[in-house]
Coordinates of C-alpha atoms in Angstrom, one line a residue:
M1 CA 139.5 123.5 -136.5
S2 CA 136.4 121.5 -135.4
V3 CA 136.2 118.9 -132.7
V4 CA 135.8 116.2 -135.4
D5 CA 139.0 117.4 -137.1
L6 CA 140.9 117.2 -133.8
L7 CA 139.5 113.7 -133.1
V8 CA 140.6 112.6 -136.6
A9 CA 144.1 114.0 -136.0
A10 CA 144.3 112.3 -132.6
G11 CA 143.3 109.0 -134.1
V12 CA 145.8 109.2 -136.9
A13 CA 148.5 110.3 -134.5
L14 CA 147.7 107.2 -132.4
L15 CA 148.0 105.0 -135.5
A16 CA 151.2 106.8 -136.5
G17 CA 152.8 106.2 -133.1
G18 CA 152.0 102.5 -133.3
I19 CA 153.3 102.3 -136.9
N20 CA 156.6 103.8 -135.8
S21 CA 157.0 101.1 -133.2
I22 CA 156.1 98.3 -135.4
A23 CA 157.5 99.1 -138.9
G24 CA 158.4 102.8 -139.1
G25 CA 157.0 105.5 -141.3
G26 CA 154.4 107.1 -139.1
S27 CA 155.2 110.5 -140.5
L28 CA 153.9 109.4 -143.9
I29 CA 150.5 108.9 -142.3
L30 CA 150.2 111.9 -140.0
F31 CA 151.7 114.6 -142.4
P32 CA 149.2 114.1 -145.2
T33 CA 146.3 114.0 -142.7
L34 CA 147.3 117.4 -141.4
V35 CA 147.4 118.7 -144.9
A36 CA 144.0 117.2 -145.7
L37 CA 142.7 118.9 -142.5
G38 CA 143.6 122.3 -144.0
L39 CA 147.2 123.0 -142.8
P40 CA 149.6 124.4 -145.5
P41 CA 152.4 121.8 -146.2
V42 CA 155.1 123.7 -144.2
A43 CA 152.8 124.1 -141.2
A44 CA 151.8 120.5 -141.4
N45 CA 155.4 119.4 -141.6
V46 CA 156.5 121.4 -138.5
T47 CA 153.4 120.4 -136.5
N48 CA 154.0 116.8 -137.4
S49 CA 157.6 117.0 -136.3
V50 CA 156.7 118.6 -132.9
A51 CA 153.8 116.2 -132.3
Q52 CA 155.8 113.1 -132.8
W53 CA 158.7 114.0 -130.6
P54 CA 157.5 112.0 -127.5
G55 CA 157.7 108.8 -129.5
Y56 CA 161.5 109.2 -130.1
L57 CA 162.1 109.5 -126.4
G58 CA 160.4 106.2 -125.8
G59 CA 162.7 104.5 -128.3
V60 CA 165.8 105.8 -126.6
I61 CA 164.6 104.6 -123.2
G62 CA 164.0 101.1 -124.8
F63 CA 167.6 101.0 -126.1
R64 CA 169.4 102.4 -123.0
D65 CA 171.3 99.1 -122.4
H66 CA 173.0 99.4 -125.8
Y67 CA 174.6 102.7 -125.0
R68 CA 177.0 101.5 -122.3
G69 CA 180.6 102.2 -123.3
Q70 CA 179.6 104.4 -126.3
R71 CA 179.9 107.8 -124.6
N72 CA 182.5 109.4 -126.9
R73 CA 180.8 108.1 -130.1
L74 CA 177.4 109.2 -128.9
V75 CA 178.6 112.7 -128.0
G76 CA 180.3 113.1 -131.3
L77 CA 177.4 111.9 -133.4
S78 CA 174.9 113.9 -131.3
V79 CA 176.8 117.1 -132.0
V80 CA 176.7 116.3 -135.7
A81 CA 172.9 115.6 -135.4
V82 CA 172.3 119.0 -133.6
V83 CA 174.2 120.8 -136.4
G84 CA 172.4 118.9 -139.2
G85 CA 168.9 119.2 -137.6
T86 CA 169.3 122.9 -137.0
A87 CA 170.5 123.5 -140.6
G88 CA 167.6 121.5 -142.0
S89 CA 165.0 123.3 -139.8
I90 CA 166.4 126.7 -140.8
L91 CA 166.5 125.7 -144.4
L92 CA 162.8 124.8 -144.2
L93 CA 161.8 128.1 -142.6
T94 CA 163.9 130.4 -144.7
T95 CA 163.3 129.0 -148.2
P96 CA 160.0 129.9 -150.0
S97 CA 157.1 127.6 -149.1
S98 CA 156.6 127.1 -152.8
A99 CA 160.0 125.3 -152.9
F100 CA 158.8 122.9 -150.1
D101 CA 155.5 122.4 -152.0
T102 CA 157.5 121.4 -155.0
I103 CA 160.0 119.1 -153.4
V104 CA 157.8 117.4 -150.8
P105 CA 156.1 114.9 -153.2
V106 CA 159.6 113.7 -154.2
L107 CA 160.6 113.4 -150.5
V108 CA 157.4 111.5 -149.6
L109 CA 157.9 109.1 -152.6
L110 CA 161.5 108.5 -151.7
A111 CA 160.6 107.9 -148.0
S112 CA 157.9 105.5 -149.0
L113 CA 160.3 103.5 -151.2
L114 CA 162.9 103.4 -148.4
I115 CA 160.3 102.0 -146.0
G116 CA 159.5 99.3 -148.6
L117 CA 163.2 98.5 -149.1
Q118 CA 163.9 98.3 -145.4
P119 CA 163.8 94.5 -145.0
L120 CA 166.2 94.1 -148.0
L121 CA 168.5 96.7 -146.5
T122 CA 168.4 95.0 -143.1
K123 CA 169.2 91.6 -144.6
R124 CA 172.1 93.0 -146.6
L125 CA 173.5 94.9 -143.6
K126 CA 173.3 91.8 -141.3
A127 CA 175.4 90.0 -143.9
N128 CA 178.1 92.7 -143.6
E129 CA 178.3 92.7 -139.8
T130 CA 181.6 92.5 -138.0
D131 CA 182.6 91.5 -134.5
G132 CA 184.0 93.9 -132.0
E133 CA 184.8 97.6 -132.1
R134 CA 186.4 99.4 -135.0
R135 CA 187.4 103.0 -135.6
D136 CA 184.6 105.3 -136.9
P137 CA 185.4 106.4 -140.5
L138 CA 185.3 110.1 -141.2
W139 CA 182.7 109.7 -143.9
L140 CA 180.2 108.4 -141.4
Y141 CA 180.0 111.7 -139.6
V142 CA 179.7 113.6 -143.0
V143 CA 176.8 111.3 -144.1
V144 CA 175.1 111.5 -140.7
L145 CA 175.3 115.3 -140.9
L146 CA 173.6 115.2 -144.3
A147 CA 170.9 112.7 -143.1
C148 CA 170.1 115.0 -140.1
V149 CA 169.8 118.0 -142.4
Y150 CA 167.2 116.0 -144.3
G151 CA 165.7 115.1 -140.9
G152 CA 165.4 118.7 -139.9
Y153 CA 163.9 119.6 -143.3
F154 CA 161.4 116.8 -143.7
G155 CA 162.3 113.6 -141.8
G156 CA 160.2 110.9 -143.4
A157 CA 162.1 107.5 -143.1
L158 CA 165.0 109.2 -141.4
G159 CA 165.3 106.2 -139.1
V160 CA 165.8 103.9 -142.1
I161 CA 168.5 106.2 -143.6
L162 CA 170.4 106.5 -140.3
T163 CA 170.2 102.8 -139.6
A164 CA 171.7 102.0 -143.0
V165 CA 174.4 104.6 -142.7
L166 CA 175.4 103.6 -139.2
A167 CA 175.4 99.9 -139.9
L168 CA 177.7 100.4 -142.8
G169 CA 180.0 102.6 -140.8
L170 CA 180.0 100.6 -137.6
G171 CA 179.5 97.1 -138.9
R172 CA 177.1 96.3 -136.1
L173 CA 173.4 96.4 -136.9
K174 CA 172.0 96.2 -133.4
L175 CA 174.3 99.0 -132.2
A176 CA 173.4 101.0 -135.3
N177 CA 169.7 100.6 -134.6
A178 CA 170.1 101.8 -131.0
I179 CA 172.3 104.9 -132.0
K180 CA 169.7 105.6 -134.7
S181 CA 167.1 106.1 -132.1
L182 CA 169.3 108.5 -130.1
L183 CA 170.2 110.6 -133.2
A184 CA 166.5 110.7 -134.3
L185 CA 165.7 112.0 -130.8
V186 CA 168.4 114.6 -131.0
T187 CA 167.4 115.8 -134.4
A188 CA 163.7 115.9 -133.4
S189 CA 164.6 117.8 -130.2
T190 CA 166.5 120.4 -132.3
T191 CA 163.5 120.8 -134.7
V192 CA 161.1 121.2 -131.8
V193 CA 163.2 124.1 -130.4
V194 CA 163.6 125.8 -133.8
F195 CA 160.1 125.2 -135.0
G196 CA 158.6 126.0 -131.5
I197 CA 160.3 129.4 -131.5
F198 CA 160.2 130.4 -135.2
G199 CA 157.9 127.9 -137.0
P200 CA 154.1 128.0 -137.8
V201 CA 153.3 125.2 -135.3
D202 CA 149.6 124.5 -134.7
W203 CA 149.9 124.1 -130.9
L204 CA 146.3 122.9 -130.5
L205 CA 147.0 120.0 -132.8
V206 CA 150.2 119.3 -131.0
A207 CA 148.4 119.2 -127.7
V208 CA 146.0 116.6 -129.2
C209 CA 148.4 114.6 -131.3
A210 CA 151.5 114.4 -129.0
P211 CA 149.9 112.3 -126.3
A212 CA 148.1 110.2 -128.8
S213 CA 151.4 109.5 -130.6
L214 CA 153.1 108.6 -127.3
L215 CA 150.2 106.2 -126.4
G216 CA 150.3 104.7 -129.9
G217 CA 154.1 104.1 -129.6
F218 CA 153.7 102.4 -126.3
L219 CA 150.8 100.2 -127.5
G220 CA 152.7 99.4 -130.7
A221 CA 155.8 98.3 -128.8
R222 CA 153.6 96.0 -126.7
V223 CA 152.1 94.2 -129.7
A224 CA 154.9 94.6 -132.2
S225 CA 155.9 90.9 -131.8
R226 CA 152.4 89.7 -132.6
I227 CA 151.6 91.8 -135.6
P228 CA 153.2 90.9 -139.0
S229 CA 155.1 94.0 -140.2
T230 CA 155.1 93.1 -143.9
P231 CA 151.4 93.9 -144.6
L232 CA 151.7 97.1 -142.6
R233 CA 154.8 98.1 -144.5
V234 CA 153.0 97.4 -147.8
F235 CA 150.1 99.7 -146.6
I236 CA 152.6 102.5 -145.7
V237 CA 154.3 102.2 -149.1
V238 CA 151.1 102.2 -151.1
F239 CA 149.6 105.0 -149.0
G240 CA 152.8 107.0 -149.3
V241 CA 153.0 106.7 -153.1
A242 CA 149.3 107.8 -153.3
V243 CA 150.1 110.8 -151.1
A244 CA 153.1 111.7 -153.3
V245 CA 150.9 111.6 -156.4
Y246 CA 148.2 113.7 -154.7
L247 CA 150.8 116.3 -153.5
F248 CA 152.4 116.4 -156.9
L249 CA 149.0 117.1 -158.6
R250 CA 148.1 119.6 -155.9
A251 CA 151.4 121.6 -156.2

């Protein structure tokens, strides 16, 4: 891979990190870029997952005050996330790459639509908020498990899915958003271990993209309040749909 390719990847990773901080959906920008640079879809997916890990850590640090008094809940959900993320990662690496090539356009399209529907989901979930603690329903752990399996397999818009599921189960949107960040980090950490040992990770690209993604996330968090998220979200959705169509025609 040429120096120009590496610079392009770093620039897009920087942008993806910022997008994740402001509106979410950075994977939908970096993943197709890695494919366009010549990586096979599975290799692009695992490289994308490993490269964006630092950004999840920053999100957890930012929400640390929300985790007080949540130890038992966080431990239980984290165990579920480890199991789900491991299962999804193994599923990706053990099924034929042709299966991923076939399903990834659908996953990209669904992830793009979820990003577009995020404001509507947030508004609806805020209307259903309740005060105080309540017992976690069993279905919450089952659905989080399935969401983390998806996160280990692909992961685009995982944060949107987890936020919606947790807000419905817990009845508290701010807490759901904070726990979402932790579960996304746990799932991403699991995929980093599995993909790092067994996956076709392009470590040169990771070395270039990971620091850029971390910097982009930091800069995005600094300017998030000054940048309107709606135009950015529209861009992500349109770009994601275009990528889905391209991957469908390419498969």
